[in-house]
PDB file of C-alpha atoms and ligand atoms in Angstrom:
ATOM      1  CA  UNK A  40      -4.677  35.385  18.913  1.00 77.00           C
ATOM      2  CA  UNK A  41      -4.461  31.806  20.501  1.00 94.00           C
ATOM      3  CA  UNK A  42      -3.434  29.146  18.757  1.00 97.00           C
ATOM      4  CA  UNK A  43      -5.878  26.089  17.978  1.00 98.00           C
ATOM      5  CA  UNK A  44      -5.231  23.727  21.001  1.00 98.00           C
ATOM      6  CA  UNK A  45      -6.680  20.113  21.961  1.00 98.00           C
ATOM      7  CA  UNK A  46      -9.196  21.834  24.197  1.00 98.00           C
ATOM      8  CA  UNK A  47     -10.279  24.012  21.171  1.00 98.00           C
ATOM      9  CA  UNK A  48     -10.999  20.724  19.115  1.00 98.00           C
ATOM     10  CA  UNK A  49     -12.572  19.054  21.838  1.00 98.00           C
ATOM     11  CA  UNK A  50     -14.909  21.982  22.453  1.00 98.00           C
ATOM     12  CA  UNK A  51     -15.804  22.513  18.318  1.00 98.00           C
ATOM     13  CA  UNK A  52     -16.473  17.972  18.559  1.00 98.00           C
ATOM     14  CA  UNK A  53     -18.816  18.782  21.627  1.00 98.00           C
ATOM     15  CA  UNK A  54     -20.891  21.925  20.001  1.00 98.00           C
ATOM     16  CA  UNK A  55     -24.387  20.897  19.346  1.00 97.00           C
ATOM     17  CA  UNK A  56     -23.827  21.183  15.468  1.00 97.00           C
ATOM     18  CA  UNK A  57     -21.012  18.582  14.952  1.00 97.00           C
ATOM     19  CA  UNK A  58     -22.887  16.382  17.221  1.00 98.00           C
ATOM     20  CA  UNK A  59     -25.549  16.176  14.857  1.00 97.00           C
ATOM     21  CA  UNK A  60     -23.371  15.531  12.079  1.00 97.00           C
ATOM     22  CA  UNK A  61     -21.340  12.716  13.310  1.00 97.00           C
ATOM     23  CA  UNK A  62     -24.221  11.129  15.112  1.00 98.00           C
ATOM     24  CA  UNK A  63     -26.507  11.618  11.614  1.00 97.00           C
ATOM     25  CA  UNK A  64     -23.452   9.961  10.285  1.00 97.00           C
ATOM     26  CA  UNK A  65     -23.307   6.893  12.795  1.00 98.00           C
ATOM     27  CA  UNK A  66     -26.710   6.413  12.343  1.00 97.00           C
ATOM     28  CA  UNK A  67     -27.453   6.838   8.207  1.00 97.00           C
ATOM     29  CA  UNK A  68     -24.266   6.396   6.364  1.00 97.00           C
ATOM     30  CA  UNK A  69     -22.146   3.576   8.191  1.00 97.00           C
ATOM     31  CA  UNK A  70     -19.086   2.024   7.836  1.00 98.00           C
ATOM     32  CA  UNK A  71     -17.419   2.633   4.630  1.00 98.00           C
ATOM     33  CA  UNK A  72     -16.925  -0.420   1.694  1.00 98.00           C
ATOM     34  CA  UNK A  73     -12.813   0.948   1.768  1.00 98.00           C
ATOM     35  CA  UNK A  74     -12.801   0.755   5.905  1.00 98.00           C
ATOM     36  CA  UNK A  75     -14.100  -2.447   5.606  1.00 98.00           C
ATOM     37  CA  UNK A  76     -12.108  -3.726   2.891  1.00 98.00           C
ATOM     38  CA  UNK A  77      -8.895  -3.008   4.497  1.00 98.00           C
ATOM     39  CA  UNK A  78      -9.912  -3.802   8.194  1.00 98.00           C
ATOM     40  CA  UNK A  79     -11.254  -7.674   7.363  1.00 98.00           C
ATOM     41  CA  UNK A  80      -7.155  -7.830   4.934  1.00 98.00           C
ATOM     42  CA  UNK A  81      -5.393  -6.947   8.040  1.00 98.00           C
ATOM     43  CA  UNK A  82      -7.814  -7.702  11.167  1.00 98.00           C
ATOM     44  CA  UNK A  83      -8.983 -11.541   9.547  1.00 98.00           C
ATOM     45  CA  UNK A  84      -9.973 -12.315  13.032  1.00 98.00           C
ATOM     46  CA  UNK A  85     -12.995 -11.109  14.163  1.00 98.00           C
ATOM     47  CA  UNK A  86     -12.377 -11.599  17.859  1.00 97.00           C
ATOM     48  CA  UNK A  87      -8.942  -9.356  17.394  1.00 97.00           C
ATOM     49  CA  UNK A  88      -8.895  -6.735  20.012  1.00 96.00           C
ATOM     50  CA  UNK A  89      -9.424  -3.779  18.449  1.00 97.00           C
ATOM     51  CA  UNK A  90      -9.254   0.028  19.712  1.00 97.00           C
ATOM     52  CA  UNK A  91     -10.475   2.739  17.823  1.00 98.00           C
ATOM     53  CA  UNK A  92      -9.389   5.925  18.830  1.00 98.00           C
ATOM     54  CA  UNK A  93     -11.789   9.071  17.985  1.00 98.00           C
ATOM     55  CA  UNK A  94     -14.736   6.283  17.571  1.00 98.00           C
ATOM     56  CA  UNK A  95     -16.955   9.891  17.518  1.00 98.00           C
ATOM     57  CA  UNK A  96     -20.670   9.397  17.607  1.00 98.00           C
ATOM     58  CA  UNK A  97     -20.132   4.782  16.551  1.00 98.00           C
ATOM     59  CA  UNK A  98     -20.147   5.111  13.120  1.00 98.00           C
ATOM     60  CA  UNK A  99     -16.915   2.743  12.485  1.00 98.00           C
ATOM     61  CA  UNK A 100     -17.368   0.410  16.099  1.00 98.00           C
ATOM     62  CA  UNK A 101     -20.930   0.088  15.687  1.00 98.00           C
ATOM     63  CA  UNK A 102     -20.465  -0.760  11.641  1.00 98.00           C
ATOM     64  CA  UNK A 103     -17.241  -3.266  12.529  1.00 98.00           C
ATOM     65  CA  UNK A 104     -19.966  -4.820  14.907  1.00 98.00           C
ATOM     66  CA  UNK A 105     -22.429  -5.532  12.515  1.00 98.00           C
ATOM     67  CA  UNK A 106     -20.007  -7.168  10.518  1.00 98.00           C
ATOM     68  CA  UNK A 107     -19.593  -9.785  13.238  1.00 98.00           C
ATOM     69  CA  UNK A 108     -15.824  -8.196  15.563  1.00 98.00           C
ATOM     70  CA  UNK A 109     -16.537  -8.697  18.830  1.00 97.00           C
ATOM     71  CA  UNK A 110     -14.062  -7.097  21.075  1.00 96.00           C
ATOM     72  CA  UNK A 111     -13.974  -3.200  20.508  1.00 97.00           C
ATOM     73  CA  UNK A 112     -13.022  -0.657  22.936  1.00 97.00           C
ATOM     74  CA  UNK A 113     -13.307   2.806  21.376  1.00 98.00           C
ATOM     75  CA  UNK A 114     -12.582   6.356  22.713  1.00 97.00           C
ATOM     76  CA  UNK A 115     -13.246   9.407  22.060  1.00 98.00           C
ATOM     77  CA  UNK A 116     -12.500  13.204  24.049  1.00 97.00           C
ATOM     78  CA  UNK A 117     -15.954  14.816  22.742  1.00 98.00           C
ATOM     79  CA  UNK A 118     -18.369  13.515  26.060  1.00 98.00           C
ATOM     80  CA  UNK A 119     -21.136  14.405  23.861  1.00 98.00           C
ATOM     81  CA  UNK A 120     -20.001  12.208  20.880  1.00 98.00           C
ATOM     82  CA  UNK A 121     -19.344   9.162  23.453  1.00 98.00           C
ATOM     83  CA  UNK A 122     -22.580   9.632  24.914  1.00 98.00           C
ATOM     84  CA  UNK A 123     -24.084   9.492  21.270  1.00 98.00           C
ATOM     85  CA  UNK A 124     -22.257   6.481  20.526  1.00 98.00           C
ATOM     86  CA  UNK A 125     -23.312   4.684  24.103  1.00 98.00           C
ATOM     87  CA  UNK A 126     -27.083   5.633  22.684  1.00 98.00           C
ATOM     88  CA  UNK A 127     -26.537   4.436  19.208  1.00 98.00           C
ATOM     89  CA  UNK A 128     -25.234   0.748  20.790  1.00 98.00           C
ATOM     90  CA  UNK A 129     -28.216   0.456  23.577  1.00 98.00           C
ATOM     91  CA  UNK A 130     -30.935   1.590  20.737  1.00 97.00           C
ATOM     92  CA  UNK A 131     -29.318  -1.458  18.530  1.00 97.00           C
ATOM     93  CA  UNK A 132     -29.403  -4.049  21.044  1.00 97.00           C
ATOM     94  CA  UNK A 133     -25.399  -4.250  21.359  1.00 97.00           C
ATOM     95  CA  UNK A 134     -23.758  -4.781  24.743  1.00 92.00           C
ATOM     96  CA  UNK A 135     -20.771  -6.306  24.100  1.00 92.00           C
ATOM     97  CA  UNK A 136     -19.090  -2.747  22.732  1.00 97.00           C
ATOM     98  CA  UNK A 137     -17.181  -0.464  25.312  1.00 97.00           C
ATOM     99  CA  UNK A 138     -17.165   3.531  24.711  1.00 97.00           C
ATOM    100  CA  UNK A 139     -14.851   5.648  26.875  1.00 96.00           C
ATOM    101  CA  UNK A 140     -13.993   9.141  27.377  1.00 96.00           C
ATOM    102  CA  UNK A 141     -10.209   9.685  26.636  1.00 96.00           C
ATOM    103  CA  UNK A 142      -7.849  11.718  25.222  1.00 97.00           C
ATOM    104  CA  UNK A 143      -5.202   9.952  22.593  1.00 97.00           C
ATOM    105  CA  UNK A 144      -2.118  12.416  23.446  1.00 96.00           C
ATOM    106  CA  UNK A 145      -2.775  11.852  27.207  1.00 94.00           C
ATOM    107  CA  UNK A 146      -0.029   9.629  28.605  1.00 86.00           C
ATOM    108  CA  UNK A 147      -2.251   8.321  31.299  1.00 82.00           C
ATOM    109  CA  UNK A 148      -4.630   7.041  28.563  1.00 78.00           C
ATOM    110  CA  UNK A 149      -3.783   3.280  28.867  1.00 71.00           C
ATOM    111  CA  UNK A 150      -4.589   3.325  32.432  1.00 74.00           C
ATOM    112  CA  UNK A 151      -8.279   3.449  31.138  1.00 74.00           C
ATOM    113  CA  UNK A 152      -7.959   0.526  28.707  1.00 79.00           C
ATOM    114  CA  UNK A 153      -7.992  -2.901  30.233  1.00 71.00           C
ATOM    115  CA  UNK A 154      -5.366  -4.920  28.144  1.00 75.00           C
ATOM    116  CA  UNK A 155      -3.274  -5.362  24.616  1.00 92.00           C
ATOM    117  CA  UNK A 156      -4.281  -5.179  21.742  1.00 96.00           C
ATOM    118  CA  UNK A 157      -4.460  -6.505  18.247  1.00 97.00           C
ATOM    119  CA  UNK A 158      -4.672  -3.534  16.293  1.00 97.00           C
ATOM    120  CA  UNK A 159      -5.854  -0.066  16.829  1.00 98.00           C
ATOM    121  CA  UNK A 160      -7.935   1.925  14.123  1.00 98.00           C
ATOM    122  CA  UNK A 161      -8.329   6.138  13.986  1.00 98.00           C
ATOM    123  CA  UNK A 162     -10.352   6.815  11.095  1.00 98.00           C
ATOM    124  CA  UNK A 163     -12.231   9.732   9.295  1.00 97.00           C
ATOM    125  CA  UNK A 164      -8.721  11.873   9.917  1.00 97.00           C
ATOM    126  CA  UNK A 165      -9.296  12.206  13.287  1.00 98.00           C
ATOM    127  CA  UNK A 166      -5.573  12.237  14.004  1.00 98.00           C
ATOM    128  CA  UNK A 167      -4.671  15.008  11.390  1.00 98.00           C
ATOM    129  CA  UNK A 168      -7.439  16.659  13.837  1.00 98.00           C
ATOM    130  CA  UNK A 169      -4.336  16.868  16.509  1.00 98.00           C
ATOM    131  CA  UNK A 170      -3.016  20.168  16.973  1.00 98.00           C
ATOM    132  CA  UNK A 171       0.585  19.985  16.460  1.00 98.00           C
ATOM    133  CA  UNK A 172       3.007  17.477  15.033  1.00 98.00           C
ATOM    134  CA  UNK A 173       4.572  16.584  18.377  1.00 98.00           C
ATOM    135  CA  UNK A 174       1.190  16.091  19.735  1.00 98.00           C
ATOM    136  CA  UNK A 175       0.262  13.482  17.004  1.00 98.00           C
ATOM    137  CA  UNK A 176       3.840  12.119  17.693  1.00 98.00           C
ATOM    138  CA  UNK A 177       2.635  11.689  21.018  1.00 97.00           C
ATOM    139  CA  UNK A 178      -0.733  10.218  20.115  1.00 97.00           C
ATOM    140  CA  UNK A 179       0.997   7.794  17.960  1.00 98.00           C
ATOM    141  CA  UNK A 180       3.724   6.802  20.794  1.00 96.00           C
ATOM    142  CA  UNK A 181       0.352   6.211  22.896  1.00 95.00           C
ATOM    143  CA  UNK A 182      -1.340   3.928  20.867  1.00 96.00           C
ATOM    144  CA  UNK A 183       1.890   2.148  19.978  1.00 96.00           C
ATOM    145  CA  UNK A 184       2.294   1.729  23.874  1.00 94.00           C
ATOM    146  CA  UNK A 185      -1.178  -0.253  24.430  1.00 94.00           C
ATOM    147  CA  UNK A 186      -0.356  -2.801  21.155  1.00 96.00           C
ATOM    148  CA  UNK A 187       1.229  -6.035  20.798  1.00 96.00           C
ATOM    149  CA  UNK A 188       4.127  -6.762  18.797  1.00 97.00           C
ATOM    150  CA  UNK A 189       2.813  -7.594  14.954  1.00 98.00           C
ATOM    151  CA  UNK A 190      -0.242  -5.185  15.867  1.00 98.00           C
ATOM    152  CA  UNK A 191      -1.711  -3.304  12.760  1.00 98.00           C
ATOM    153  CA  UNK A 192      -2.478   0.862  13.124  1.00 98.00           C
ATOM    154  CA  UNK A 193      -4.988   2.058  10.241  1.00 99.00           C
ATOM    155  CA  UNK A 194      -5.947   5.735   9.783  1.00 98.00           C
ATOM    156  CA  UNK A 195      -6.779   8.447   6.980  1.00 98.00           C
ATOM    157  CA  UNK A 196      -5.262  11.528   5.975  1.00 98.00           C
ATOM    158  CA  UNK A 197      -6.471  14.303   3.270  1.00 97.00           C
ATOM    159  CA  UNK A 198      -3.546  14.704   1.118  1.00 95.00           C
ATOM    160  CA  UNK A 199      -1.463  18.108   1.102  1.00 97.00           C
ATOM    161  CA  UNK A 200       0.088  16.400  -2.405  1.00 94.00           C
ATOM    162  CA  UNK A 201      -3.530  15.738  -4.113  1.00 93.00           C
ATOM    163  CA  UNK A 202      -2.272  17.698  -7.748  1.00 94.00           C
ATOM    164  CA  UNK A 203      -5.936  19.357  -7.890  1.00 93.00           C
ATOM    165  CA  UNK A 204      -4.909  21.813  -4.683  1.00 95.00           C
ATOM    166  CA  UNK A 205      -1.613  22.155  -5.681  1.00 96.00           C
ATOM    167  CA  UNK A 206      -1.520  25.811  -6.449  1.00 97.00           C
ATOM    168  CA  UNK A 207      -4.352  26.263  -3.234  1.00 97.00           C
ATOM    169  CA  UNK A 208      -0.671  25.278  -1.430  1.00 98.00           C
ATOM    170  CA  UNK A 209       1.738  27.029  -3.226  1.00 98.00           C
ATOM    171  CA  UNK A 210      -0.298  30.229  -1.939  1.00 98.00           C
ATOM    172  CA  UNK A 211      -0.438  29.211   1.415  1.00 98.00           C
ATOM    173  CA  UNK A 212       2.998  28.897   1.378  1.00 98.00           C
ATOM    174  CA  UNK A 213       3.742  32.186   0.318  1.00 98.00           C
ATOM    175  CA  UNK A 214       1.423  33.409   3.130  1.00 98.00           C
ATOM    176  CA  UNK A 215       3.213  31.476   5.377  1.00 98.00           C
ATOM    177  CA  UNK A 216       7.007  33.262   4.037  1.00 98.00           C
ATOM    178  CA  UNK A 217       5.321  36.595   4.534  1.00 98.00           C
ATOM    179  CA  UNK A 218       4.377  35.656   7.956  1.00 97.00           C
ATOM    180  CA  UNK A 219       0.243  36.321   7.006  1.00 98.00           C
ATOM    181  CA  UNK A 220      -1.065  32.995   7.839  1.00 97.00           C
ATOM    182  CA  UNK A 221      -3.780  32.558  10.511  1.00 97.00           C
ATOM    183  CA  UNK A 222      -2.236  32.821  13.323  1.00 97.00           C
ATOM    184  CA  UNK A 223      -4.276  30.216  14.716  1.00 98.00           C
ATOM    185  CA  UNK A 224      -2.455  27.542  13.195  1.00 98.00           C
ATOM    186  CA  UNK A 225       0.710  25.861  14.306  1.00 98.00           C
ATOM    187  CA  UNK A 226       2.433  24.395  11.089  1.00 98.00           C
ATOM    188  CA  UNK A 227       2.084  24.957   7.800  1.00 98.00           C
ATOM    189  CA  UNK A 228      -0.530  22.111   6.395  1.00 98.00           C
ATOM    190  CA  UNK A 229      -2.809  23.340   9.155  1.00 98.00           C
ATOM    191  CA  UNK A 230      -6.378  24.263   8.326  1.00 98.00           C
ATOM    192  CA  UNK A 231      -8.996  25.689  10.648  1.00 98.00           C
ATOM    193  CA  UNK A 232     -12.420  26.774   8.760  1.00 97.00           C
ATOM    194  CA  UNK A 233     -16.138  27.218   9.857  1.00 97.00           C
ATOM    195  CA  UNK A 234     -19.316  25.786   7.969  1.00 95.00           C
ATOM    196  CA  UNK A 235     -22.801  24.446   8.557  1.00 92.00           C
ATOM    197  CA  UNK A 236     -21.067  21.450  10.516  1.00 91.00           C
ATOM    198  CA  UNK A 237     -19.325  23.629  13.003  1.00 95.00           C
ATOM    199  CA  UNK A 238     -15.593  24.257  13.528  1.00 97.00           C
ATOM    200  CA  UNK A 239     -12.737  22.204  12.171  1.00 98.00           C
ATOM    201  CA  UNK A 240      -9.243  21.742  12.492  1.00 98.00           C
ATOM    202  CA  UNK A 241      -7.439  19.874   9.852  1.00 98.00           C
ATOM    203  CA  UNK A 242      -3.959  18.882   9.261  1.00 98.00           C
ATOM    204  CA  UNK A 243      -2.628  18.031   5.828  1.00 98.00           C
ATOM    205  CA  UNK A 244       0.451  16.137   5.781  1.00 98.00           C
ATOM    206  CA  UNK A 245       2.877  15.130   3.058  1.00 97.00           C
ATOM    207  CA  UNK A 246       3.876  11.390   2.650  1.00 98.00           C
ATOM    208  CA  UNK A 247       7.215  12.340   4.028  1.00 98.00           C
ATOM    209  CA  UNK A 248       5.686  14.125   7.307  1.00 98.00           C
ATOM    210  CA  UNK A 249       4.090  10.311   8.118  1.00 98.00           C
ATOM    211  CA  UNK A 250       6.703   8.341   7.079  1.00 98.00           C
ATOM    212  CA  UNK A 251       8.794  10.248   9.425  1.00 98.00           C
ATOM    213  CA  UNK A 252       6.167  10.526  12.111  1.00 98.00           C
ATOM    214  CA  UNK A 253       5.536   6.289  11.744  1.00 98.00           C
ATOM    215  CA  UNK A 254       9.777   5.844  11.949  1.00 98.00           C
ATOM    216  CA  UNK A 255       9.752   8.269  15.062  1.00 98.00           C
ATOM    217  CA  UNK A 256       7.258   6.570  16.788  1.00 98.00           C
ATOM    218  CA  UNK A 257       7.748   2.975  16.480  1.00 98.00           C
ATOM    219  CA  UNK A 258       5.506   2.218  13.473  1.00 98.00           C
ATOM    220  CA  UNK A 259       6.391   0.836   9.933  1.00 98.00           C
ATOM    221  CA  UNK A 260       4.833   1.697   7.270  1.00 98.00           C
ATOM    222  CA  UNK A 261       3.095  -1.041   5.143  1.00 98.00           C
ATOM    223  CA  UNK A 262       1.386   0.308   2.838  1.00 98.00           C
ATOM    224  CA  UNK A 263      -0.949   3.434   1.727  1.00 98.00           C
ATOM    225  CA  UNK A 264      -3.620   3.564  -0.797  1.00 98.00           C
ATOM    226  CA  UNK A 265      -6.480   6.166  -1.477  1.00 97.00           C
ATOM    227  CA  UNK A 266      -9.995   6.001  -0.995  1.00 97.00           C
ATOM    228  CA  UNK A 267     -10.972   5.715  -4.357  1.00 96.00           C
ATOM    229  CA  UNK A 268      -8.744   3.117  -5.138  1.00 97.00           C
ATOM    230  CA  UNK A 269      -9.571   0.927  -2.306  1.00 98.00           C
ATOM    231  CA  UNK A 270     -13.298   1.010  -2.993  1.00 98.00           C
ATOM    232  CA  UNK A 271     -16.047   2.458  -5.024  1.00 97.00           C
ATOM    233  CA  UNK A 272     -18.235   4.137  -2.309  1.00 98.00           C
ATOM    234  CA  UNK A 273     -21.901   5.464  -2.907  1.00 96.00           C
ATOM    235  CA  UNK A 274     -23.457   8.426  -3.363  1.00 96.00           C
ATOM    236  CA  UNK A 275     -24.132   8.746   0.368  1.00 95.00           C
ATOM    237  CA  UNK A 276     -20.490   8.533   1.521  1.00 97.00           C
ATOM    238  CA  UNK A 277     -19.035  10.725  -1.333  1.00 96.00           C
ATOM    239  CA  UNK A 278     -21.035  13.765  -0.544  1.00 94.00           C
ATOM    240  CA  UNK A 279     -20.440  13.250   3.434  1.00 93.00           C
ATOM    241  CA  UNK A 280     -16.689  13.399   2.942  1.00 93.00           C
ATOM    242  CA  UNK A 281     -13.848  13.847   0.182  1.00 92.00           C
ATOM    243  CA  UNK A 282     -11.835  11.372  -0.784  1.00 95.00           C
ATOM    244  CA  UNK A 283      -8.705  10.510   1.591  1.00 97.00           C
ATOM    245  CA  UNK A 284      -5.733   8.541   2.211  1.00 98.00           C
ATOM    246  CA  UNK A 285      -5.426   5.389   4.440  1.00 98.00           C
ATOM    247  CA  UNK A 286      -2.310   4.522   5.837  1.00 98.00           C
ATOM    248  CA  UNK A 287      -1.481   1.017   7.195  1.00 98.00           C
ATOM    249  CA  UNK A 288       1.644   0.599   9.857  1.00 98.00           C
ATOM    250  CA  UNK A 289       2.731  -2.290  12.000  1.00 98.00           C
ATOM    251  CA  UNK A 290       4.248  -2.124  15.474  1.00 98.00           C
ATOM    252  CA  UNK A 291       7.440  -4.114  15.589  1.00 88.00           C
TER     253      UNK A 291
HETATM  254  C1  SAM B   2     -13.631  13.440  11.938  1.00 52.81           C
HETATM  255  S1  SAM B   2     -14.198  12.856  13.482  1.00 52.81           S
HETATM  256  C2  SAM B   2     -14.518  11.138  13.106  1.00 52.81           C
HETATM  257  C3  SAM B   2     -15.461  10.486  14.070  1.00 52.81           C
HETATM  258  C4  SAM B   2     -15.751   9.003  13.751  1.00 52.81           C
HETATM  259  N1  SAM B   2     -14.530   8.203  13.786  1.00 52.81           N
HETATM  260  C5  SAM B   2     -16.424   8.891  12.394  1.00 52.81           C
HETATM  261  O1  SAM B   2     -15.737   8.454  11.472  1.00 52.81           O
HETATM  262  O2  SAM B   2     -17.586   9.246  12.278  1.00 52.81           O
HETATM  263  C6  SAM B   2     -12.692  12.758  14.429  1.00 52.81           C
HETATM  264  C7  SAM B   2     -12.896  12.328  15.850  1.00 52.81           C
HETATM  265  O3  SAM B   2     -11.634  12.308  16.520  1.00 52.81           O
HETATM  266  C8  SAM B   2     -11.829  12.754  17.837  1.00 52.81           C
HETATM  267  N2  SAM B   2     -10.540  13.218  18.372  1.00 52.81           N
HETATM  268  C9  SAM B   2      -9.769  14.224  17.900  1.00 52.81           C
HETATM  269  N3  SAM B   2      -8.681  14.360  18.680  1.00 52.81           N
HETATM  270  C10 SAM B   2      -8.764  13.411  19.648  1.00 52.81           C
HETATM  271  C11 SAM B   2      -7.953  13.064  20.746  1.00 52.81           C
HETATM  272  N4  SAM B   2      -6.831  13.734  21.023  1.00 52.81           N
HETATM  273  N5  SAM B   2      -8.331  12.033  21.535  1.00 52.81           N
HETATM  274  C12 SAM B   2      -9.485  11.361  21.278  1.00 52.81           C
HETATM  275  N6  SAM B   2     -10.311  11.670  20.274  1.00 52.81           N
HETATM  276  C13 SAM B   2      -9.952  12.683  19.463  1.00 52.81           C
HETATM  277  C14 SAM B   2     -12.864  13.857  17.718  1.00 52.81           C
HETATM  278  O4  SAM B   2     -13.519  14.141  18.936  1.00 52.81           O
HETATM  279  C15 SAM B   2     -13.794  13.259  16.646  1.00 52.81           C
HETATM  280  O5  SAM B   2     -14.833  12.533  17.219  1.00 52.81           O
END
């Protein structure tokens, strides 16, 4: 059986299901009070040029928006998620927002983007949704490439360390010894499930897995914190998605 690949993951973000969800998403739940708290510490500036990568269906550009940052430039590889988010932005009256089709482990991806910038964002996991460490090495090389010096990178990650899946791990990991993992998957961490929302690919790293992948690719790590203890979100965001680690690095 064939491993999970980018193409994979772009195809299960462009089926009609996870459209709806991320676009239901955009639309009803928002930006969340923990992405906001830590994008207004480290991004005081609202005209900061900010690039979020796997912007989906707006929920996080169009939010950041609202709350008054004015140059965005957000990309996604899903066509149908862009095209949601281009929707979402023309319905709401906003025009000074640019959506673009591109892929974050593509090396010809700055071509697309038209200068520097201040700080680049990749939140709701979307770069444990990578298959592949070197791929997310790559990703994270990318967006290192298209910052300035001083420039802040913020995204999430589920943690493979939360205690309450613990022994969920220490199972996989003897599936993995015997060989009897999916064979879909490329590392061990890796999840790839179905449910109402469609088809998703996960990575779950260990805080030494992105310290090591920051050091590797040019990124310092500043600090990390969990949802939870960030911010108090409501009901609304709780049931859409768990509870997940944010990571904030700094190009040098
Ligand atoms: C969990 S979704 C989050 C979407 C949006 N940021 C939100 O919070 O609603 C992850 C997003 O990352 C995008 N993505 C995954 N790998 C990508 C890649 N290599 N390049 C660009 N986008 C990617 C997916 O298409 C998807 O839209």
């Amino acid at each position: 059986m064939t491993k999970v690949t980018g193409e994979t993951v772009r195809n299960d973000f462009n089926a009609i299901n996870t459209v709806l969800h991320y676009t239901r998403a955009a639309h009803f739940i928002g930006l969340w009070k923990s992405e906001l708290v830590l994008i207004e510490q480290y991004f005081p500036d609202k005209m900061a040029r900010l690039l979020e990568a796997g912007c989906g269906a707006g929920r996080v550009a169009v939010g950041l928006w609202h709350q008054g940052y004015r140059d965005i430039t957000a990309f996604d590889f899903a066509s149908e998620l862009v095209e949601q988010a281009v929707n979402l932005a023309q319905e709401q009256g906003i025009t000074g927002l640019t959506f673009l089709q591109a892929d974050a482990t593509d090396p010809e991806m700055c071509n697309v983007l038209r200068y520097t910038f201040d700080g680049v964002l990749f939140m709701f996991n979307g770069l444990m949704q990578i298959p592949g460490r070197e791929n997310r090495r790559t990703a994270m090389r990318e967006l290192h490439r298209v910052c300035r010096a001083g420039a802040h990178f913020i995204f999430t990650t589920h943690d493979r360390e939360d205690p309450q899946d613990l022994k969920e791990w220490a199972k996989e990991a003897e599936r993995w010894a015997r060989g009897e993992q999916n064979p879909r998957l490329h590392e061990f961490g890796d999840r790839y499930f179905t449910d109402e929302n469609g088809n998703t690919f996960m990575h779950l790293p260990d805080r030494k897995e992105i310290l090591e992948d920051m050091a590797a690719t040019g990124w310092s790590h500043v600090r990390d914190a969990t949802r939870n203890e960030l911010a108090s979100e409501t009901p609304k965001v709780r049931n859409f998605s768990d509870n997940c680690r944010f990571w904030v690095a700094r190009k040098d």
